[in-house]
XYZ file of C-alpha atoms in Angstrom:
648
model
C 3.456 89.656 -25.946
C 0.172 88.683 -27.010
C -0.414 85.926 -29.852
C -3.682 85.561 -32.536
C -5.033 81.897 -31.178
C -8.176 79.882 -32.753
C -9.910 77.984 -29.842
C -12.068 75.244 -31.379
C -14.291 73.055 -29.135
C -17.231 73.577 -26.401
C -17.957 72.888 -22.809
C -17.115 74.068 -19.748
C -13.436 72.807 -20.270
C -13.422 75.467 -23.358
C -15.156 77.838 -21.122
C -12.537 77.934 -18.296
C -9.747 77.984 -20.999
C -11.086 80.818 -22.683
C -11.462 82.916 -19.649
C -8.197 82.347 -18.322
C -6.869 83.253 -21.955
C -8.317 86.392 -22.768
C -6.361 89.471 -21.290
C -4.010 88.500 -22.799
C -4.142 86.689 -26.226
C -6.696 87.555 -29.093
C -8.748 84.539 -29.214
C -11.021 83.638 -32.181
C -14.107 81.335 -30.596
C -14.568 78.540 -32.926
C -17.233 75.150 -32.201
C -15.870 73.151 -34.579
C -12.962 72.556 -37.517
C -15.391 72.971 -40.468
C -14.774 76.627 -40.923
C -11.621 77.349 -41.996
C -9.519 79.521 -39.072
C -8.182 83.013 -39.348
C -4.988 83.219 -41.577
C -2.821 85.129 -38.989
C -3.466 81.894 -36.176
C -0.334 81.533 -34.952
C -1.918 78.782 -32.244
C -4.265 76.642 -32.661
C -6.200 74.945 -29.663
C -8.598 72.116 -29.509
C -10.477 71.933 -26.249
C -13.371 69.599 -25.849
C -15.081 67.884 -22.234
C -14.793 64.640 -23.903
C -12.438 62.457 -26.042
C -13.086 62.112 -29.794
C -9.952 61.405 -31.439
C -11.801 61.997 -35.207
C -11.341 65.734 -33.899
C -8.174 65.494 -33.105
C -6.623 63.826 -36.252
C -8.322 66.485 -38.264
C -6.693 69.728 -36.096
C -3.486 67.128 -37.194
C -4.610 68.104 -40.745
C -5.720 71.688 -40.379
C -2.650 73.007 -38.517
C -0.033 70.890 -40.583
C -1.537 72.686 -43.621
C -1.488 75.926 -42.254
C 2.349 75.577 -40.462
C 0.936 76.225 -37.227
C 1.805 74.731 -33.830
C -1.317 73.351 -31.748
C -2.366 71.563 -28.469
C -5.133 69.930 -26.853
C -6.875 69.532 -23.787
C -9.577 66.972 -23.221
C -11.217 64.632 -20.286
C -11.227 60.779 -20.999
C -12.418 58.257 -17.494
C -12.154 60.470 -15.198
C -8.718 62.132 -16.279
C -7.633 65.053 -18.135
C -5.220 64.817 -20.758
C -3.078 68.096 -21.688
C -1.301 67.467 -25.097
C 1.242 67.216 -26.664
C 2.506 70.144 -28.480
C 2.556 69.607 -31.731
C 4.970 71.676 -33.964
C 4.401 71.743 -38.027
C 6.316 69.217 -39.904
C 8.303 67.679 -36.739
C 7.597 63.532 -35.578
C 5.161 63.501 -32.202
C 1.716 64.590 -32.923
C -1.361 63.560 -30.985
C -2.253 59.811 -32.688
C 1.308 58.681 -31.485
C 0.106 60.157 -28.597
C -3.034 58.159 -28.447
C -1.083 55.093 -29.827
C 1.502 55.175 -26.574
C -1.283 55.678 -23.885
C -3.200 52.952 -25.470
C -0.389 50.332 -25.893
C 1.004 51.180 -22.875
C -2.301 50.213 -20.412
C -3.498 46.672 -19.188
C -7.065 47.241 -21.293
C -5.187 48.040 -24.592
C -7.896 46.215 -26.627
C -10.537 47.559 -24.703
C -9.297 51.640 -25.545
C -8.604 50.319 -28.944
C -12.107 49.256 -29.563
C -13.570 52.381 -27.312
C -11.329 54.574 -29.649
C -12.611 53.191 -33.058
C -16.224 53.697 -31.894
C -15.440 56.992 -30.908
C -14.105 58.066 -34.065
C -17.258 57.378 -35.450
C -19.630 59.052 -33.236
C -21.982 61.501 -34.169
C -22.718 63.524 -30.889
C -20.414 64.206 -27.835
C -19.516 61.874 -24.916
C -19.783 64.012 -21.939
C -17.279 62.904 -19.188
C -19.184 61.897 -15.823
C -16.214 62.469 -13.600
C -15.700 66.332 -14.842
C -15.236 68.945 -11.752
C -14.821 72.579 -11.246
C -11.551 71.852 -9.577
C -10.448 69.929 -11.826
C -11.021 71.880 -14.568
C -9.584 75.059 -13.188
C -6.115 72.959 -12.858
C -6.063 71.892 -16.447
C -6.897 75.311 -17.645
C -3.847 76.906 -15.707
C -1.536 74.401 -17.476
C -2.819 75.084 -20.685
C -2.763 78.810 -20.276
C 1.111 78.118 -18.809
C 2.094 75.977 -22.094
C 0.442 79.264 -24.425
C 2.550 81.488 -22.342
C 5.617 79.479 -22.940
C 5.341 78.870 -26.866
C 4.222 82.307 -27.090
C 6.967 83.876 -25.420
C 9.675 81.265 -27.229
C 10.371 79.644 -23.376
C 11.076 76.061 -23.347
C 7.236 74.239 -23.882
C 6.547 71.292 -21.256
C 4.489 69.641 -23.523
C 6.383 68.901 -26.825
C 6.545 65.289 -27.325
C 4.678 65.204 -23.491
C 0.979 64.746 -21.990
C -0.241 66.078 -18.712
C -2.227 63.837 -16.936
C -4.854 65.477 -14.204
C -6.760 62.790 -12.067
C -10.323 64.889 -11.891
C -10.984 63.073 -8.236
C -7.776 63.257 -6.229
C -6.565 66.173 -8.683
C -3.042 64.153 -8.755
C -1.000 65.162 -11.714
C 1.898 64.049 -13.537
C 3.929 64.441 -17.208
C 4.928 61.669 -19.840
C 7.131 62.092 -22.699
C 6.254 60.422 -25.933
C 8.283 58.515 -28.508
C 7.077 59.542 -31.977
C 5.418 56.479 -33.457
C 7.243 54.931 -36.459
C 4.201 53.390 -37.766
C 1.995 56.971 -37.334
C -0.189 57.743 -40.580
C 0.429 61.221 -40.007
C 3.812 62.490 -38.789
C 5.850 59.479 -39.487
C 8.142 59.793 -43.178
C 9.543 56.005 -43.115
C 11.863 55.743 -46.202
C 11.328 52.871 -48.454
C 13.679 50.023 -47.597
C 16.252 49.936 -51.058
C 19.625 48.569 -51.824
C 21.648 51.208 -51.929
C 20.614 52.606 -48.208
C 21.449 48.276 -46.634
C 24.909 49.009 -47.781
C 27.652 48.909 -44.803
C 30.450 49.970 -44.326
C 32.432 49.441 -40.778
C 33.752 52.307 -39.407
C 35.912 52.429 -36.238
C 33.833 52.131 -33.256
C 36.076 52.490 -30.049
C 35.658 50.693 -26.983
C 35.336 51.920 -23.627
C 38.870 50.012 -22.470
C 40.586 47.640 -24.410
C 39.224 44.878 -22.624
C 35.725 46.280 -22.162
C 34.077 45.149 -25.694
C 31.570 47.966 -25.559
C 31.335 51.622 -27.665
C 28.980 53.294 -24.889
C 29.263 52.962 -21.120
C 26.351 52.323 -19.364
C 26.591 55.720 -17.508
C 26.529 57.138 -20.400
C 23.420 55.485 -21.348
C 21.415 55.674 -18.361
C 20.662 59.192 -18.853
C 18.531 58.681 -21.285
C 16.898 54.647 -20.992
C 14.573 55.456 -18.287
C 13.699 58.546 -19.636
C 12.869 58.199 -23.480
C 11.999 54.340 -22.733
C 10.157 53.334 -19.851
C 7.058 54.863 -18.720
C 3.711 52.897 -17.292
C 1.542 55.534 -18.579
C 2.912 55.963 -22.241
C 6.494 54.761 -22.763
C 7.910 51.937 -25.114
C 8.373 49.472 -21.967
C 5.845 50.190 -19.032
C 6.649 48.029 -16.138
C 9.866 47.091 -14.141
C 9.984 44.530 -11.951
C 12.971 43.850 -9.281
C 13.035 40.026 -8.414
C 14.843 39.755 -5.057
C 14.835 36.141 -4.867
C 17.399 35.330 -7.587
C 20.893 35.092 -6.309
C 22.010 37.453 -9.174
C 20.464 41.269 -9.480
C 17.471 40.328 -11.677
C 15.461 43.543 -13.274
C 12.340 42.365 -15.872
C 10.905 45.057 -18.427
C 7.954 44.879 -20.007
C 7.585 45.238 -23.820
C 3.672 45.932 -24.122
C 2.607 44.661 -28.084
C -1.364 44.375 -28.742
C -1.598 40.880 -28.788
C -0.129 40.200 -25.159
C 3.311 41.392 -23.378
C 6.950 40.585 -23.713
C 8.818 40.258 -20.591
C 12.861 41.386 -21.370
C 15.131 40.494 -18.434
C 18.306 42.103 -17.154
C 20.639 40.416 -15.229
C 23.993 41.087 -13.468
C 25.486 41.832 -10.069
C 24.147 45.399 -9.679
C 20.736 46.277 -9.756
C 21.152 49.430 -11.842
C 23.110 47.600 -13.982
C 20.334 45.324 -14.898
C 17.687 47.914 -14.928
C 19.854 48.832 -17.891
C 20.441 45.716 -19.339
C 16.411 44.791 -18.995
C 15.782 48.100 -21.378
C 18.139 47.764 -23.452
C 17.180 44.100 -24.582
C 13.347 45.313 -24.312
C 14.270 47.693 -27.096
C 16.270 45.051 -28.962
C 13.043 43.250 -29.214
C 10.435 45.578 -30.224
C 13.251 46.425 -33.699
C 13.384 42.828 -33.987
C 9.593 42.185 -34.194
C 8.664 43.548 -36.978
C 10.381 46.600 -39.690
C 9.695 49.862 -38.263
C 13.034 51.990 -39.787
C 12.320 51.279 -43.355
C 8.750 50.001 -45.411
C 9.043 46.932 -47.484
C 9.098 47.175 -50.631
C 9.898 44.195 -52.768
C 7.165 41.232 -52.568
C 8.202 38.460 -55.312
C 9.167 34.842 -55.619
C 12.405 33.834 -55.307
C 12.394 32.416 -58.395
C 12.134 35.950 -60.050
C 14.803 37.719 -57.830
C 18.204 38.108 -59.098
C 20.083 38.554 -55.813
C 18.282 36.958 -52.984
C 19.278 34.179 -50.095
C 18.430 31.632 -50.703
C 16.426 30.142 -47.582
C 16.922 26.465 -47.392
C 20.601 27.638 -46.541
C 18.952 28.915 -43.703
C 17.467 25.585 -42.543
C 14.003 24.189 -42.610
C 11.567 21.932 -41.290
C 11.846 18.437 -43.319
C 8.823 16.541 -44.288
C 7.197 14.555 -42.215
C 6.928 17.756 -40.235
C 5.123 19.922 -42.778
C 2.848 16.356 -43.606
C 1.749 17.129 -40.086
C -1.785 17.782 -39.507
C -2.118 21.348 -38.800
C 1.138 22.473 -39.161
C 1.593 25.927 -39.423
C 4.079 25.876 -42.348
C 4.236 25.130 -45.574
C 7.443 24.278 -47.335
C 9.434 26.975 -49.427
C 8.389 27.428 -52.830
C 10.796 29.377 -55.576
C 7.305 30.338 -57.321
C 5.740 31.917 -53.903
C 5.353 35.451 -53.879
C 6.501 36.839 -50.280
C 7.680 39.723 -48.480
C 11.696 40.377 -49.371
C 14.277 42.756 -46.932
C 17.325 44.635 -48.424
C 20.631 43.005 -46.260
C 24.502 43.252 -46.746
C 26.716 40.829 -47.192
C 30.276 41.374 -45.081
C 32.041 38.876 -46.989
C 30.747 39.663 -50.658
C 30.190 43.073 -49.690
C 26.660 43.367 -51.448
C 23.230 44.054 -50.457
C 21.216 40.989 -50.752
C 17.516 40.118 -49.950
C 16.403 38.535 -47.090
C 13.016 36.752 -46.680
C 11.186 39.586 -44.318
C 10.350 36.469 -42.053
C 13.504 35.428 -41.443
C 14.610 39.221 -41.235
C 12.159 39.818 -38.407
C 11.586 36.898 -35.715
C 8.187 37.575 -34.754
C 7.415 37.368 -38.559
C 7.963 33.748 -38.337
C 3.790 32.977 -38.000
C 0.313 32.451 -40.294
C 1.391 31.547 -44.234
C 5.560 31.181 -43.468
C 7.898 28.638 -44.518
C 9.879 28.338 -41.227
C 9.648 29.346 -37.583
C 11.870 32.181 -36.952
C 12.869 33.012 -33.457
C 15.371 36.594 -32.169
C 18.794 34.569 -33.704
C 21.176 37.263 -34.271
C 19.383 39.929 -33.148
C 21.522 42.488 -31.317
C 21.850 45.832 -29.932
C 24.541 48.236 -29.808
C 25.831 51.741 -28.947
C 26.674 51.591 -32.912
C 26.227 49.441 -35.702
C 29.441 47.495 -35.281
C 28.487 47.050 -31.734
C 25.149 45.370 -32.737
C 26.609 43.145 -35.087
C 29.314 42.197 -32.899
C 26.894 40.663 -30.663
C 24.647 39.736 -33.017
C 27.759 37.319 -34.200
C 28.135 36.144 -30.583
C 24.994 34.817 -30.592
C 24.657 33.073 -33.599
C 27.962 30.958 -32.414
C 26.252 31.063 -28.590
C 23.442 28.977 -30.139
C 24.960 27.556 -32.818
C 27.749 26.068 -31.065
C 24.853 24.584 -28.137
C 22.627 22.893 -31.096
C 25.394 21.478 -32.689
C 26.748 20.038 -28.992
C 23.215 18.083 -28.721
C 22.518 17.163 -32.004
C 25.970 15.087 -32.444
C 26.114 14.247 -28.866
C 29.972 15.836 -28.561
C 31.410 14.891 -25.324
C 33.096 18.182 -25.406
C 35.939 18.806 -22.656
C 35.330 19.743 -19.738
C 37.087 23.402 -17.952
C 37.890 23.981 -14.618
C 36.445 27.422 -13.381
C 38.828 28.170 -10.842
C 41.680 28.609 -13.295
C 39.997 31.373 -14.627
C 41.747 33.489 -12.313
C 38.981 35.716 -12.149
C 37.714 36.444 -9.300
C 34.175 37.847 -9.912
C 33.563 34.558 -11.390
C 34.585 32.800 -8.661
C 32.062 34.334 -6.195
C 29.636 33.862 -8.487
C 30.203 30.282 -8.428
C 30.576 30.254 -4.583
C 27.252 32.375 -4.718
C 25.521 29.318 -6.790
C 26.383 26.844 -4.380
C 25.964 28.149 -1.154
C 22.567 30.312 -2.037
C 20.976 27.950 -4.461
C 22.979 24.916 -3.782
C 23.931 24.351 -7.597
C 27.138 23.035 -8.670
C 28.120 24.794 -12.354
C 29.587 22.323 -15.107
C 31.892 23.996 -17.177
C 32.441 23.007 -21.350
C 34.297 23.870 -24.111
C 32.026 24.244 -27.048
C 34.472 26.285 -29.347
C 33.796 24.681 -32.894
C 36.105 25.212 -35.965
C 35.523 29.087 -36.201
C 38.060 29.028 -32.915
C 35.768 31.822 -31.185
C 35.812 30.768 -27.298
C 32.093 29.234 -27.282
C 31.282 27.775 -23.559
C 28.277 25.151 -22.457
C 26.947 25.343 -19.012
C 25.173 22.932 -16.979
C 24.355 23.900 -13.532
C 23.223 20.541 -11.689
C 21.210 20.218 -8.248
C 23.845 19.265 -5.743
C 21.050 18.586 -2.822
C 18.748 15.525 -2.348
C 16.081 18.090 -2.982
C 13.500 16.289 -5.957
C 10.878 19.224 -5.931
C 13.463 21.692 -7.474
C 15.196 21.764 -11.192
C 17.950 18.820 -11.004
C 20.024 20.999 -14.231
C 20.055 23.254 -16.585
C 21.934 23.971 -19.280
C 23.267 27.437 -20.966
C 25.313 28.759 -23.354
C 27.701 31.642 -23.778
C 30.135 33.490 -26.662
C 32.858 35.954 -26.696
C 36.228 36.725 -27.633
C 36.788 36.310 -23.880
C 35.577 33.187 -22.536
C 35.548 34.578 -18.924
C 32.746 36.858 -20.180
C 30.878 33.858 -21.974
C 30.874 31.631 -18.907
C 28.934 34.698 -16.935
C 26.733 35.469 -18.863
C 25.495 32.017 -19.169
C 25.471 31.773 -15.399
C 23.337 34.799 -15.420
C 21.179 33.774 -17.878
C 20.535 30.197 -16.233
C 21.239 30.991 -12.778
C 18.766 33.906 -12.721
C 15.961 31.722 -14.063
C 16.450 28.719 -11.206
C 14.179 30.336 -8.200
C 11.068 31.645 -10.271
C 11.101 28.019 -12.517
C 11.729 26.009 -9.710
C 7.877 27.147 -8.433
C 6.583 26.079 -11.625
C 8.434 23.120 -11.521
C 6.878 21.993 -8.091
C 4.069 22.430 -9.437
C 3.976 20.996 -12.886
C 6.172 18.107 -12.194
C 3.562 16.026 -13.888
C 3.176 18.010 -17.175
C 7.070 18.180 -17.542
C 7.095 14.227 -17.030
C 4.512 13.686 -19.613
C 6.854 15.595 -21.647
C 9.882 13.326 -20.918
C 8.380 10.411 -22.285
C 6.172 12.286 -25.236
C 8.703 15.197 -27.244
C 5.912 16.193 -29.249
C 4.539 17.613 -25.923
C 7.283 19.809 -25.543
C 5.549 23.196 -27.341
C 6.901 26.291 -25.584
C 10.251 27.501 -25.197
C 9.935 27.244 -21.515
C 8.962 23.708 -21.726
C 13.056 22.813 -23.130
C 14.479 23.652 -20.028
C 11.901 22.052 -17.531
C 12.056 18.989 -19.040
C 16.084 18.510 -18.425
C 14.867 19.397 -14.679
C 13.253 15.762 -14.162
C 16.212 13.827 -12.627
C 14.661 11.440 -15.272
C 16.042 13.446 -18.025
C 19.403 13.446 -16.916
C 20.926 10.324 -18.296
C 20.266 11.936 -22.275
C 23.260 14.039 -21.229
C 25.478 11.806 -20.056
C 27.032 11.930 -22.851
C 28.678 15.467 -21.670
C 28.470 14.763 -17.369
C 29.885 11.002 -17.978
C 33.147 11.716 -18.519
C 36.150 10.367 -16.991
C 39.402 12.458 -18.390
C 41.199 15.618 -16.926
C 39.549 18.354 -16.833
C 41.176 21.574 -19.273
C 42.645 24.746 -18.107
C 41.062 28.248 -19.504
C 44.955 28.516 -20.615
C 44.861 25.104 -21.734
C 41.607 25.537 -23.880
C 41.193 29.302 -25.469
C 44.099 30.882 -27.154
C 44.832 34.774 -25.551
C 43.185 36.886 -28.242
C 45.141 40.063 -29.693
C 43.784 42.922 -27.791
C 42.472 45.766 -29.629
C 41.128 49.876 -28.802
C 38.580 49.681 -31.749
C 35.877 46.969 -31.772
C 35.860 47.308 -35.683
C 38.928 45.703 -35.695
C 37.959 42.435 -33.804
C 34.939 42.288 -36.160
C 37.152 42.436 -39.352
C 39.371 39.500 -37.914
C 35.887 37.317 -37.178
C 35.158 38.331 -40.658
C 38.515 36.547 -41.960
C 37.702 33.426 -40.229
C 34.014 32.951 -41.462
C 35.842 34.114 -45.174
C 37.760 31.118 -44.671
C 35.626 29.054 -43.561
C 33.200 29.810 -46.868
C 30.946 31.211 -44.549
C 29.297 34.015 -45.495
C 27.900 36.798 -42.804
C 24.737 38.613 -43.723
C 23.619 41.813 -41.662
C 19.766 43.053 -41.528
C 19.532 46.272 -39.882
C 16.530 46.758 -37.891
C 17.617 49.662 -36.047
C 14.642 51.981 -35.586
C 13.879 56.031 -35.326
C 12.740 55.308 -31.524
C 16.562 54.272 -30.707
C 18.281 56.189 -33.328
C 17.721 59.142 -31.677
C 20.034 58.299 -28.903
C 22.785 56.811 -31.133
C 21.804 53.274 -30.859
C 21.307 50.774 -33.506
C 20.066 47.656 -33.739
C 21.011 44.371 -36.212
C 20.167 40.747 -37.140
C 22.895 38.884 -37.800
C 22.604 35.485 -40.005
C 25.510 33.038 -41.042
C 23.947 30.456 -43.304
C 24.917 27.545 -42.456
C 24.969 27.687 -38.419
C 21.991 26.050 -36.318
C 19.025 28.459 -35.583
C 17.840 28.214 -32.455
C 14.191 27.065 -32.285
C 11.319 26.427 -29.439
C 8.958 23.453 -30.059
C 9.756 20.429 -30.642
C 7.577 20.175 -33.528
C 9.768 23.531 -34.702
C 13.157 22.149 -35.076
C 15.232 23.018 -38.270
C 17.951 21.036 -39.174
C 17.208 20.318 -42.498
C 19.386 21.548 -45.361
C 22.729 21.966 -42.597
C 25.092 20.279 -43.745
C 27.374 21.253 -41.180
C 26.004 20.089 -38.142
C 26.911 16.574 -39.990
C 30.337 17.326 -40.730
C 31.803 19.678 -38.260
C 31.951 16.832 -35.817
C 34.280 14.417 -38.062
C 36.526 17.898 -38.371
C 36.950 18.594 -34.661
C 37.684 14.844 -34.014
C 34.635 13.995 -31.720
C 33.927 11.302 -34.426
C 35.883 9.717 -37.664
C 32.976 9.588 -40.126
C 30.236 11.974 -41.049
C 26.850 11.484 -39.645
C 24.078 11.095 -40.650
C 20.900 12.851 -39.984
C 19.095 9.927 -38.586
C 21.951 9.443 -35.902
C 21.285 13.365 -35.134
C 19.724 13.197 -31.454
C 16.364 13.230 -31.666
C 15.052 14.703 -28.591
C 14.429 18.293 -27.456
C 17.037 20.079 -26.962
C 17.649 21.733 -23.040
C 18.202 24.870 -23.779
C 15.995 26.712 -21.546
């Protein structure tokens, strides 16, 4: 079967392409895009010996308006680059392409700037590491894609590039994510009020006590493959740390301004390879909105159903007075970016300020700093929020601990009865030599909340002394491990740092305002200095509680849904409402997952930087104290404690 094909370009790249293509295909020659093709084109090919992408987001044009499929084949440093195939009308074309190999590489800025001058060149670029060898290989695997789009076989290159190093001839395939944010293939819908509506449906778990939708089995068929790549995936690196006592796996999420490390943690490597890419996707929907395009920029003054954000917490104001404070106070007159969210309790869509809706957002001419509080992801919807609910209380429940100084009650891990815990905490001593600190940080909601402190039990001084962690879940077993994993894991690579900033952290101890980074809250509760400010939890001299004795057995339940709706009853009765932002994506939809951002006005956000906390406008952290007990008055916000909180 033979096919009508325009080839546009020049060279010898062109050449070779042509020669291997014409027995069997009628080829029409063309040097450029500027005369229109032949009407029966069926193909369209774009072959050039160099790299101008103006070229190639105008065959996007000419091929899109005639409904025809098309592929190129270029050389760029040394390499050639086969791809993709791009069908008519269908997300993947050749600037998400572009927009993957770029992000993913170490000299992102570098391409970026080498692209936009390219764009603009007049003449052509010839590649200086171009070779007959290498140019007969990527000719055969562009005359082997033809043959399989012309004869309806499965194409290699749809949503793929072909890499061909042009020295060692090495080659290899990458798939591409179509690029939410592409000018040309990508149709984002508007964000409205009608499409933020929710409505839970049953979302069945794996077991009844397993409080997930999707196994991980299920899932690891396609993580590694649609998501991690070095050459041109979402996340780009993986990292296996062998020194942590746990199985630690790192991703990293590549953004254009620097990287995002997203760590994984369990007690099976593949497990936490998982894990790792599965929170590296939670982050890049929580950056910024790439499933919807904002819409509605107003003041909240003018907006007839909006949150208001001081229920949200803010900065008070001898913070903003600060000299170069990157925040100014909220004004009901200024105009900002708004977010469509629903309301589970009043069951409406209400707006959301964009910056509180997306934590990276949180920067420049905002009111607040915003940080990835509530953000969760799930195997669906009412997965994501589920979590995204666990972690507001996680954090939440830790804040309000520190601020009031609660001596909360301390739990004795060996009558969990589990006994996966229990080697973990035998693992913690004997590897690391850490003794783990158990509390019960449940708060008037009655959702198991746990507080960790894992404390140097050596004479050691040059390694971490504590650190503290937090956990929630219906069951508290689970909360306890996955704070262990999530300090635990951190003690071997921070107690380097630690050895070797010793001084900077003590500087810290005895100025707060120091204390700038989110690493920086855990390192200073390493100083054996810092330990007496929480004595007011490792002081205490009463017996310690039984898991039995401290969390109620929760009803067990097939459908996940159903746990959320009884949550939902609690914060209802608490006059606590639950809002839900959903940032899931079209690079994780297409594999059934969605992401959320969960936010319960009222509860603590979590905050790095000192000079960051937000605790004004929260009521609660004042009150909820007097209700549980701890104290017989209210506080006040000047008995609040004023150092930096440990959480690391």
């Amino acid at each position: 079967m033979s096919a009508n094909i325009t080839l546009v370009g020049n060279g010898m790249l062109q050449q070779r392409v042509a020669k291997e293509l014409a027995p069997f295909h009628h080829l029409t020659l063309l040097p450029d895009l500027e005369k229109a093709i032949p009407k029966n084109t069926t193909l369209l090919l774009v072959i050039h010996d160099y790299w101008n992408p103006s070229i190639h987001k105008l065959a996007e044009e000419v091929a899109r308006e005639h409904g025809i499929d098309w592929l190129r084949g270029f050389l760029s440093f040394g390499e050639g680059v086969v791809g993709p195939l791009v069908r008519p009308r269908s997300e993947g074309c050749s600037q998400c392409a572009d927009t993957r190999k770029m992000m993913a590489a170490n000299d992102r800025e570098d391409l970026w700037k080498i692209q936009q001058v390219l764009s603009k060149a007049d003449g052509d670029i010839r590649d200086e590491w171009l070779s007959q060898t290498g140019l007969l290989q990527m000719a055969q695997l562009i005359k082997n894609e033809v043959h399989n789009v012309v004869h309806l076989k499965s194409p290699q290159l749809e949503r793929a590039v072909h890499f061909t190093n042009l020295g060692s001839l090495e080659s290899s395939r990458h798939r591409i994510l179509p690029d939410a944010y592409c000018s040309v293939c990508s149709h984002l819908p508007e964000d409205s009020e009608t499409d933020a509506v929710i409505t839970l449906k049953p979302s069945l778990k794996i077991s009844e006590d397993r409080y997930r939708c999707r196994s991980m089995d299920d899932l690891s068929n396609v993580l590694s493959r649609d998501y991690l790549d070095p050459r041109t995936g979402l996340l780009n690196r993986l990292m296996i740390d062998f020194e942590t006592p746990y199985a630690d796996a790192i991703v990293n999420l590549p953004l254009f301004n620097g990287n995002e490390g997203s760590a994984g943690r369990t007690n099976s490597y593949a497990m936490s390879e998982m894990t790792a890419i599965l929170e590296g996707l939670e982050r890049s929907c929580g950056i910024d909105p790439k499933g919807k395009r904002t819409v509605v920029h107003d003041s909240y003054r003018n907006l007839d159903r909006a949150l208001n954000p001081l229920k949200l917490g803010v900065h008070d104001d001898e913070q903003y007075a600060e000299q170069g404070y990157p925040f100014a106070p909220f004004h009901p007159d200024r105009k900002m970016n708004w977010v469509w969210g629903y309301s589970l309790i009043e069951k409406e869509p209400i707006l959301v300020p964009e910056r509180l809706a997306y934590y990276s957002m949180g920067c420049g001419d905002g009111f607040v700093f915003e940080t990835s509080n509530g953000c969760a992801i799930g195997g669906s919807l009412e997965e994501a929020i589920f979590y995204g609910m666990m972690e507001v209380l996680e954090r939440d429940s830790f804040l309000l601990t520190w601020y009031a100084k609660l001596s909360l009650p301390r739990i004795d891990p060996v009558s969990s009865n589990d006994e996966e815990l229990h080697l973990m905490i035998d693992r913690m001593r004997e590897v690391l030599g850490y003794d783990l600190y158990l509390y019960n940080a449940t708060m008037e909601h009655d959702i198991p909340c746990i507080l960790t402190i894992t404390k140097n039990r050596t004479s050691h001084t040059d390694r971490l002394n504590l650190m503290c962690a937090a956990g929630a879940h219906l069951d508290p077993v689970r909360a306890v491990k996955s704070a262990i994993f999530e300090s635990v894991g951190l003690i071997p690579p921070l107690n380097k740092d630690f050895k070797n900033k010793k001084d900077e952290f003590l500087a810290m101890y005895h100025d707060s305002s120091l204390v700038k980074k989110m690493d920086d809250h855990g390192m200073v509760y390493g100083l054996p200095e810092a330990e007496e400010r929480l004595h007011f939890l490792l002081n205490q001299n009463r017996p310690m509680q039984t898991f039995q004795e401290a969390f109620q057995p929760s009803k067990r339940h097939a459908d996940l849904t159903e746990d959320l709706n009884t949550m939902l009853q609690t914060f209802r009765r608490l006059d606590l409402d639950v809002i839900v932002v959903d940032q899931t994506t079209p690079e994780i939809h297409r594999n059934g997952l969605h992401c959320a951002k969960v936010i319960i006005p009222g509860m603590l956000p979590m905050t790095f930087g000192h000079h960051l906390r937000r605790v004004t406008g929260l009521s609660r952290v004042l009150k909820v104290p007097k209700e549980l007990g701890y104290v017989d008055r209210e506080l006040t916000v000047e008995e609040l404690n004023p150092y930096p909180h440990p959480f690391p």
